[in-house]
Coordinates of C-alpha atoms in Angstrom, one line a residue:
M1 CA -3.1 93.9 40.7
I2 CA -1.0 93.7 43.9
M3 CA -3.7 95.8 45.7
K4 CA -6.3 93.4 44.4
Y5 CA -4.4 90.4 45.6
S6 CA -3.8 91.9 49.0
R7 CA -7.3 92.6 49.6
F8 CA -8.1 89.0 48.8
M9 CA -5.3 87.6 51.1
Q10 CA -6.8 89.8 53.8
G11 CA -10.3 88.1 53.3
V12 CA -8.5 84.7 53.3
L13 CA -6.7 85.2 56.6
L14 CA -9.6 86.9 58.3
S15 CA -11.7 83.8 57.2
A16 CA -9.3 81.6 58.7
V17 CA -9.4 83.4 61.9
V18 CA -13.3 83.7 62.2
M19 CA -14.6 80.6 60.4
A20 CA -11.4 78.1 61.1
A21 CA -11.1 77.8 57.3
V22 CA -9.1 79.3 54.6
S23 CA -10.7 80.0 51.7
P24 CA -1.5 86.3 38.5
H25 CA -1.5 82.3 38.3
T26 CA 1.2 79.9 38.7
L27 CA 2.3 77.5 36.1
A28 CA 3.6 75.0 38.9
A29 CA 0.2 74.5 40.1
A30 CA -1.4 73.7 36.8
S31 CA 1.6 71.5 35.4
T32 CA 1.8 67.9 36.0
Q33 CA 4.0 66.9 39.1
P34 CA 5.0 63.8 40.6
G35 CA 2.4 62.7 43.1
D36 CA -0.5 64.7 41.2
R37 CA -2.1 61.6 39.5
M38 CA -3.5 59.0 41.9
D39 CA -3.5 55.5 40.9
S40 CA -6.1 52.8 41.5
A41 CA -4.5 51.6 44.7
T42 CA -4.6 55.0 46.4
L43 CA -8.2 55.4 45.4
L44 CA -9.3 52.2 46.4
S45 CA -7.5 52.4 49.9
A46 CA -9.5 55.5 50.6
S47 CA -12.7 53.2 50.8
S48 CA -13.4 52.3 54.3
S49 CA -12.8 48.6 55.4
A50 CA -16.3 48.5 56.8
E51 CA -18.0 48.9 53.8
S52 CA -20.5 46.3 52.6
P53 CA -19.6 44.2 49.5
A54 CA -22.4 46.1 47.4
A55 CA -20.9 49.4 48.5
S56 CA -17.6 48.1 47.9
A57 CA -18.6 47.0 44.4
S58 CA -20.1 50.6 44.0
S59 CA -16.8 52.2 44.9
T60 CA -14.9 50.1 42.4
A61 CA -17.5 50.7 39.6
A62 CA -17.1 54.4 40.2
L63 CA -13.3 54.3 40.2
G64 CA -13.1 55.7 36.7
T65 CA -15.2 58.9 37.8
A66 CA -12.8 59.7 40.5
F67 CA -10.5 62.9 39.6
V68 CA -6.6 62.3 39.6
Q69 CA -5.6 65.7 38.6
V70 CA -6.6 69.4 38.6
A71 CA -5.4 72.7 37.4
A72 CA -6.4 76.2 38.4
G73 CA -6.3 78.9 35.7
N74 CA -7.2 82.6 35.8
Y75 CA -10.8 82.3 36.8
Y76 CA -11.4 78.7 35.4
S77 CA -10.5 75.1 36.3
V78 CA -9.6 71.8 34.5
G79 CA -9.9 68.5 35.9
L80 CA -8.9 65.0 34.6
R81 CA -10.4 61.8 35.8
A82 CA -9.1 58.2 36.1
D83 CA -11.0 57.1 33.1
G84 CA -9.0 59.7 31.2
S85 CA -11.8 62.2 30.6
V86 CA -11.2 66.2 30.9
W87 CA -13.5 68.2 32.4
T88 CA -13.8 72.1 32.7
W89 CA -15.5 74.8 34.4
G90 CA -15.4 78.4 35.2
R91 CA -14.9 81.5 33.0
N92 CA -15.2 81.2 29.2
L93 CA -15.3 84.7 28.3
L94 CA -12.1 84.3 26.0
G95 CA -12.7 80.6 25.0
E96 CA -10.7 79.2 28.2
L97 CA -12.8 76.1 28.3
G98 CA -12.3 74.7 25.1
I99 CA -16.0 73.9 24.3
P100 CA -18.0 74.8 21.0
D101 CA -20.4 77.5 20.7
T102 CA -18.2 79.7 22.9
T103 CA -19.9 83.0 22.2
A104 CA -23.0 81.6 23.9
V105 CA -21.2 80.6 27.3
S106 CA -19.4 83.1 29.5
S107 CA -19.1 80.8 32.4
M108 CA -19.9 77.4 33.6
A109 CA -20.9 76.4 37.1
A110 CA -20.7 72.5 36.7
P111 CA -17.9 70.5 35.0
V112 CA -18.6 70.0 31.2
R113 CA -16.9 67.3 29.6
L114 CA -14.4 67.8 26.3
S115 CA -16.1 64.8 24.5
T116 CA -13.7 65.0 21.5
L117 CA -10.6 64.3 23.5
P118 CA -9.1 60.8 23.8
P119 CA -8.2 59.4 27.3
L120 CA -5.4 61.4 28.7
N121 CA -2.9 60.8 31.4
S122 CA -1.9 64.4 32.3
I123 CA -3.0 68.2 31.8
A124 CA -1.3 71.4 32.3
T125 CA -2.4 75.2 31.7
D126 CA -0.6 78.4 30.9
G127 CA -3.2 80.0 33.3
Y128 CA -4.4 82.3 30.7
G129 CA -6.9 80.0 28.9
Y130 CA -4.6 77.6 27.0
Q131 CA -4.3 74.0 28.0
L132 CA -2.2 70.7 26.8
G133 CA -2.9 67.1 27.6
V134 CA -0.9 63.9 27.2
A135 CA -2.9 61.1 25.6
R136 CA -2.2 57.7 26.6
D137 CA -0.4 57.0 23.4
G138 CA 1.9 59.7 24.2
T139 CA 0.6 62.3 21.6
V140 CA -0.2 65.8 22.7
W141 CA -3.5 67.7 22.7
E142 CA -4.5 71.5 23.0
W143 CA -7.6 73.4 23.6
G144 CA -8.7 76.7 25.1
S145 CA -8.2 80.4 24.1
R146 CA -6.9 81.3 20.7
P147 CA -4.4 84.0 20.5
G148 CA -5.3 87.0 18.4
Y149 CA -9.1 86.3 18.7
V150 CA -11.6 87.6 21.1
R151 CA -14.3 84.9 22.5
E152 CA -12.9 82.5 20.3
T153 CA -12.0 78.9 21.2
Q154 CA -9.6 76.2 20.1
V155 CA -11.5 72.9 20.3
P156 CA -9.2 70.0 21.3
R157 CA -7.0 68.8 18.6
A158 CA -3.9 67.0 18.3
L159 CA -0.4 68.8 17.8
P160 CA 1.5 67.5 14.9
G161 CA 5.1 66.0 15.3
L162 CA 4.9 64.9 19.0
S163 CA 5.0 61.3 20.3
G164 CA 6.3 59.4 23.4
I165 CA 5.7 62.5 25.8
S166 CA 4.7 61.8 29.2
Q167 CA 4.3 65.2 30.7
V168 CA 4.0 68.6 29.3
T169 CA 4.1 72.3 30.7
T170 CA 3.1 75.5 28.8
L171 CA 3.5 79.2 28.6
Q172 CA 1.5 81.5 26.5
K173 CA 4.1 81.3 23.7
Y174 CA 6.1 78.2 24.2
S175 CA 5.2 74.7 25.4
F176 CA 7.7 71.7 26.6
G177 CA 7.1 68.0 26.4
L178 CA 8.9 65.5 28.8
G179 CA 9.5 62.3 26.8
S180 CA 9.2 59.1 28.4
D181 CA 13.0 58.4 28.0
G182 CA 13.8 61.6 30.2
S183 CA 14.3 63.9 27.2
V184 CA 12.7 67.4 26.8
K185 CA 11.2 69.0 23.6
A186 CA 10.3 72.5 23.0
W187 CA 8.0 74.0 20.4
M188 CA 6.4 77.6 19.9
R189 CA 2.8 78.7 19.5
D190 CA 2.0 81.3 16.7
Q191 CA 0.6 84.2 18.5
K192 CA -1.5 85.3 15.3
R193 CA -2.8 82.0 14.0
G194 CA -2.6 79.8 17.2
D195 CA -0.8 77.0 15.2
S196 CA 2.1 75.2 16.7
G197 CA 5.6 75.0 15.3
P198 CA 7.6 71.9 15.1
P199 CA 9.6 70.6 18.2
I200 CA 13.0 70.7 18.9
S201 CA 15.3 69.0 21.2
V202 CA 16.5 70.8 24.3
N203 CA 20.1 69.8 24.4
G204 CA 22.0 69.3 27.9
L205 CA 19.2 67.5 29.9
K206 CA 18.9 63.9 30.4
N207 CA 16.9 61.7 32.9
I208 CA 14.3 64.3 33.5
V209 CA 11.4 63.6 35.5
Q210 CA 9.7 66.9 36.1
L211 CA 9.2 70.1 34.2
Q212 CA 8.0 73.4 35.3
S213 CA 7.7 76.9 33.8
A214 CA 7.3 80.6 34.9
S215 CA 7.8 83.5 32.9
D216 CA 10.5 82.8 30.0
F217 CA 12.2 80.2 32.5
I218 CA 12.2 76.6 32.5
Y219 CA 13.1 74.4 35.3
A220 CA 13.8 70.7 35.1
L221 CA 14.2 68.0 37.8
D222 CA 16.5 65.1 37.1
S223 CA 16.3 61.5 38.5
A224 CA 19.2 62.4 40.8
G225 CA 17.3 65.3 42.5
S226 CA 19.2 68.2 40.9
V227 CA 17.3 71.2 39.4
W228 CA 18.1 72.6 36.2
R229 CA 17.1 76.1 34.7
F230 CA 17.0 77.5 31.1
T231 CA 15.6 80.5 29.3
V232 CA 13.3 80.6 26.3
N233 CA 13.0 83.3 23.7
T234 CA 12.0 84.0 20.0
S235 CA 13.3 86.1 17.1
E236 CA 12.2 86.1 13.5
N237 CA 9.8 83.6 14.5
Q238 CA 12.6 81.1 15.7
L239 CA 12.7 79.5 19.0
H240 CA 16.1 80.0 21.0
L241 CA 16.9 78.1 24.1
S242 CA 19.8 78.9 26.3
V243 CA 21.9 75.9 27.8
P244 CA 20.5 74.5 30.7
V245 CA 22.4 75.2 34.0
R246 CA 22.3 73.1 37.0
I247 CA 21.2 75.1 40.1
Q248 CA 23.8 74.9 42.9
G249 CA 23.2 74.5 46.5
L250 CA 20.1 72.6 46.4
P251 CA 19.3 69.4 48.3
A252 CA 18.4 66.6 46.3
L253 CA 14.5 67.0 45.6
K254 CA 11.7 64.8 44.5
Q255 CA 9.4 67.6 43.3
I256 CA 9.3 71.0 42.5
S257 CA 7.0 74.0 41.8
T258 CA 7.9 77.3 40.5
Q259 CA 6.5 80.7 41.6
H260 CA 7.9 82.9 39.2
A261 CA 11.2 83.3 37.0
Y262 CA 13.5 83.8 40.2
D263 CA 11.6 81.9 43.2
A264 CA 10.6 78.4 43.3
Y265 CA 9.9 75.6 46.0
G266 CA 11.0 72.1 46.4
V267 CA 10.2 68.9 48.4
D268 CA 12.9 66.4 49.5
S269 CA 12.8 62.7 50.3
S270 CA 12.2 63.4 54.0
G271 CA 9.5 65.6 53.4
K272 CA 11.0 69.0 54.1
V273 CA 9.8 72.1 52.0
W274 CA 12.7 74.3 50.6
K275 CA 12.2 77.8 48.9
W276 CA 15.0 79.4 47.0
S277 CA 15.7 82.4 44.9
I278 CA 18.2 82.8 42.2
Q279 CA 20.7 85.5 42.9
A280 CA 20.6 88.4 40.5
S281 CA 24.3 88.6 40.3
S282 CA 24.4 84.9 39.2
G283 CA 26.1 84.5 35.7
T284 CA 24.8 81.9 33.1
A285 CA 27.7 79.4 33.9
K286 CA 26.6 78.8 37.3
L287 CA 23.3 79.5 39.4
Y288 CA 23.4 80.0 42.9
V289 CA 20.4 80.2 45.4
K290 CA 19.4 81.8 48.7
L291 CA 17.9 78.6 50.4
V292 CA 15.2 78.9 53.1
S293 CA 13.4 76.0 55.0
I294 CA 9.8 76.4 54.9
Q295 CA 7.5 74.9 57.8
P296 CA 9.9 72.4 58.8
S297 CA 7.6 70.6 61.5
L298 CA 5.5 69.4 58.6
Q299 CA 6.2 66.3 56.4
V300 CA 5.2 67.3 52.9
R301 CA 4.1 65.3 49.9
N302 CA 4.0 68.1 47.2
V303 CA 4.0 71.7 47.2
Y304 CA 2.0 74.0 44.9
A305 CA 3.2 77.6 44.2
S306 CA 1.3 80.8 43.2
P307 CA 2.2 84.5 43.3
G308 CA 2.2 85.2 46.9
Y309 CA 1.5 82.0 48.7
A310 CA 1.9 78.3 48.2
L311 CA -0.2 75.1 49.1
L312 CA 1.5 72.4 51.3
V313 CA -0.2 68.9 51.0
T314 CA 1.4 66.6 53.9
R315 CA 1.8 63.1 54.0
Q316 CA -1.1 62.8 56.4
G317 CA -3.5 64.3 53.8
E318 CA -3.7 67.9 55.4
V319 CA -3.5 71.3 53.4
W320 CA -1.4 74.2 54.6
M321 CA -1.5 77.4 53.2
Y322 CA 1.9 79.3 53.3
D323 CA 2.0 83.1 53.0
G324 CA 5.4 82.9 50.7
K325 CA 7.2 85.5 53.1
P326 CA 10.6 84.9 54.5
G327 CA 9.9 83.3 57.9
G328 CA 6.2 83.3 57.4
S329 CA 3.6 81.4 58.7
A330 CA 1.2 78.7 57.5
I331 CA -2.4 78.1 58.0
K332 CA -4.1 74.8 58.0
V333 CA -7.1 74.8 55.7
K334 CA -10.1 73.3 57.6
G335 CA -12.4 70.9 56.0
L336 CA -10.2 69.0 54.1
Q337 CA -8.9 65.4 54.7
R338 CA -6.9 62.6 53.0
I339 CA -5.9 65.4 50.2
A340 CA -3.7 63.6 47.5
S341 CA -3.2 66.6 45.4
A342 CA -4.1 70.2 44.7
A343 CA -3.7 73.2 42.5
A344 CA -2.9 77.1 43.4
G345 CA -4.5 79.6 41.2
D346 CA -4.1 83.4 41.4
T347 CA -7.4 83.7 43.3
H348 CA -9.2 80.4 43.9
R349 CA -7.4 76.9 44.5
L350 CA -8.4 73.2 44.3
A351 CA -7.8 70.2 46.2
V352 CA -8.6 66.3 45.2
D353 CA -8.9 63.7 48.1
A354 CA -8.0 60.1 47.9
K355 CA -11.4 59.0 46.6
G356 CA -11.1 61.6 43.8
Q357 CA -13.7 64.2 45.2
V358 CA -12.6 67.8 44.1
Y359 CA -13.0 70.6 46.5
G360 CA -12.6 74.4 45.6
W361 CA -12.5 77.6 47.6
G362 CA -11.5 81.2 47.0
A363 CA -12.8 83.6 44.4
N364 CA -15.9 82.4 42.4
N365 CA -17.1 85.2 40.6
W366 CA -16.7 83.0 37.5
N367 CA -17.8 79.6 39.0
E368 CA -14.2 78.7 38.8
V369 CA -14.5 77.1 42.3
G370 CA -17.2 74.6 40.8
V371 CA -20.4 75.7 42.3
P372 CA -22.8 78.7 41.6
R373 CA -22.0 81.8 43.1
N374 CA -23.6 81.8 46.5
T375 CA -22.2 84.8 48.1
G376 CA -22.7 88.8 47.5
D377 CA -18.5 89.0 47.3
G378 CA -18.3 86.2 45.1
M379 CA -16.1 84.2 47.7
E380 CA -16.0 80.7 48.9
Y381 CA -14.1 80.9 52.1
A382 CA -14.2 77.4 53.0
P383 CA -13.5 74.4 50.7
V384 CA -16.8 72.8 49.1
P385 CA -17.3 69.9 46.9
I386 CA -17.5 70.7 43.1
Q387 CA -20.8 69.8 41.5
R388 CA -20.6 66.5 40.4
P389 CA -19.9 65.6 36.8
I390 CA -22.5 64.0 34.8
T391 CA -21.9 62.0 31.6
I392 CA -24.6 62.1 29.0
R393 CA -24.7 59.4 26.3
I394 CA -27.2 59.5 23.4
N395 CA -27.6 56.3 21.5
G396 CA -24.5 54.9 23.2
S397 CA -22.3 58.0 22.0
L398 CA -20.8 60.9 24.3
L399 CA -23.0 64.0 23.9
P400 CA -21.0 66.8 22.0
A401 CA -22.5 69.5 24.1
S402 CA -21.4 72.9 25.4
F403 CA -23.5 72.6 28.5
P404 CA -23.3 69.9 31.1
A405 CA -26.3 68.0 32.8
V406 CA -26.9 68.9 36.4
N407 CA -28.5 67.2 39.4
K408 CA -31.0 70.0 40.8
N409 CA -33.1 69.1 43.5
N410 CA -32.7 65.3 42.8
S411 CA -33.8 65.7 39.1
I412 CA -31.3 65.2 36.3
I413 CA -31.7 68.3 34.1
V414 CA -30.3 68.2 30.5
P415 CA -29.7 70.9 27.6
V416 CA -32.7 70.2 25.6
K417 CA -31.4 71.6 22.4
S418 CA -28.3 69.5 22.5
V419 CA -30.1 66.3 23.3
A420 CA -32.8 66.8 20.8
K421 CA -30.3 67.5 18.1
E422 CA -28.4 64.2 18.7
L423 CA -31.7 62.4 18.8
G424 CA -32.7 63.9 15.4
G425 CA -34.9 66.3 16.8
S426 CA -35.1 70.1 16.9
L427 CA -36.0 73.1 19.3
E428 CA -37.4 76.4 18.4
A429 CA -38.3 79.3 20.3
S430 CA -40.9 82.0 19.9
S431 CA -41.8 85.3 22.1
D432 CA -44.6 87.0 22.7
Q433 CA -45.9 89.3 25.6
A434 CA -46.4 86.3 27.9
G435 CA -42.8 85.4 27.7
T436 CA -41.0 82.7 25.5
T437 CA -42.7 79.4 24.3
Y438 CA -40.3 76.6 23.3
R439 CA -41.4 73.9 20.8
L440 CA -39.7 70.7 20.6
Q441 CA -40.1 68.6 17.7
Y442 CA -39.1 64.8 17.8
G443 CA -40.3 62.7 15.1
Q444 CA -44.0 63.5 14.6
T445 CA -44.2 64.4 18.1
T446 CA -44.6 68.1 19.1
V447 CA -43.9 69.2 22.7
T448 CA -44.3 72.8 23.9
F449 CA -43.3 74.4 27.2
R450 CA -42.1 77.8 28.9
S451 CA -39.2 78.7 31.0
G452 CA -40.1 78.3 34.7
S453 CA -43.0 76.0 34.3
A454 CA -43.2 72.5 35.5
E455 CA -45.7 71.6 32.9
A456 CA -45.5 70.8 29.2
A457 CA -47.7 69.7 26.4
I458 CA -47.4 66.8 24.3
Q459 CA -49.5 66.8 21.2
G460 CA -51.7 69.3 23.0
R461 CA -51.9 67.0 26.1
S462 CA -50.9 68.5 29.5
I463 CA -48.0 66.6 31.4
A464 CA -46.4 67.2 34.6
L465 CA -42.5 67.6 34.5
S466 CA -40.5 66.2 37.4
G467 CA -39.0 69.9 37.7
P468 CA -39.5 73.1 36.2
V469 CA -37.9 74.2 33.0
S470 CA -34.9 76.6 33.7
M471 CA -32.2 78.7 32.3
I472 CA -28.6 77.8 33.1
N473 CA -25.6 79.7 31.5
G474 CA -27.9 80.4 28.5
A475 CA -28.9 76.8 28.0
V476 CA -32.6 75.6 28.2
M477 CA -32.7 72.7 30.6
V478 CA -35.5 70.2 30.9
P479 CA -35.9 67.1 33.2
A480 CA -34.4 64.2 31.5
S481 CA -37.5 62.2 32.2
L482 CA -39.3 64.5 29.6
F483 CA -37.5 62.2 26.9
K484 CA -38.9 59.3 28.4
Q485 CA -42.5 60.4 27.9
L486 CA -41.6 60.8 24.5
G487 CA -40.9 57.2 24.1
C488 CA -37.1 57.2 24.5
Q489 CA -35.4 54.8 27.0
V490 CA -33.7 56.9 29.8
D491 CA -31.6 55.5 32.1
W492 CA -29.5 56.8 35.2
N493 CA -26.6 55.0 36.7
P494 CA -26.1 56.7 39.9
N495 CA -22.5 55.1 40.6
L496 CA -21.0 56.4 37.4
A497 CA -23.1 59.6 37.3
E498 CA -23.9 58.8 33.8
L499 CA -27.3 59.3 31.9
S500 CA -28.0 57.3 28.9
I501 CA -30.8 58.2 26.5
Q502 CA -31.8 55.9 23.5
G503 CA -34.0 57.0 20.9
K504 CA -37.1 55.4 19.8

């Protein structure tokens, strides 16, 4: 793992020099942090004052489609939009994405919407396939990989016994919730069945504003800027917590990010970044640190830690990549402007700008960056915008599909089987020496077509399609306009990136 990471970092540094752009997971990057979410005022302020009234209206209409938080897991990504919807992309080999029909999808290059989730306020990931989200009513939801099961997913479901939660952080076995009153709850996840146990209160903490987790250690930042740490473990299926201890020797901080159990970062009110290491000789009663100032010339809004490096997002919206070494250096990530938040994964990273556009760079073997793999080495060395998420509504309701719609060559293509099913139709396939023929039955109408062809036959009558039939991630994709030729009403809202299909 160390060799793999070193080779990766060499590639990043080489890219930074040659191209003037930089291209195991940290829980800090994925957990909700103060400043991660952007509010409406921040998003609207990104619009140019020179915009026309029509453009301004379009920006306002599309405000809900802006991303406000991202999380970078091991080979996959999660994004939360201003409208509360959650989108996932990247690897799904272990059911990481939380979509149904898991065995049919090994990875996803475009964001797919988790349509059964209620609107959320924040998200978190353990980095290894398990996610939590806090709904607007303070309940907690889970989705992703199921422990003890291979290639099976837990579709979104609410966790019992939790309410009034504002933020969460999660490990593979344990999860923690921050109450709206500043209290902290903890609960355990059964590693055989995947069920969550009842929450218990974490005593000795109050006025907490942020939680971070790494290994079996939990860091808590209170409203006065002090950082507390405690440990968690289990025995005989019982959750055991140590007494929280305040870390001595730190300045007052406004945001923290954990790297691993003994190292962490923090940002103070002046924008200075600090890194500290817990001294191994420290006892349980008091914790002292070795404190180092990081890149003092920068005024930083937030820091996002990952093993071996950290992303620094400045107050000017720049992103710098710090190599994590004592007295180390930082490289400015070119091609990013007005960045509001970020996420630092093991091998890829994400950034959200002030308009809510997500950019990704780094390893992309599983499409975790948010675009199809375009290079031989599976790397995106410079930040690229992720594929635009597209919402599909069938007869007014969200399409519960495992596959997203995609804008391909200015034609919106959709997973035909999922759309047909919601419209009351069906799709069948038959193969011969010439290839596979698909038969779409909708009411009394029969449509046949082949993969790769831009033609179809309706009741035996040949018609031209706006683009060829294609296969993406195992799904048969057809131009949405095909359903218009079947008598459906098909509408495309470019501002909201929303496709509506009304059956006849």
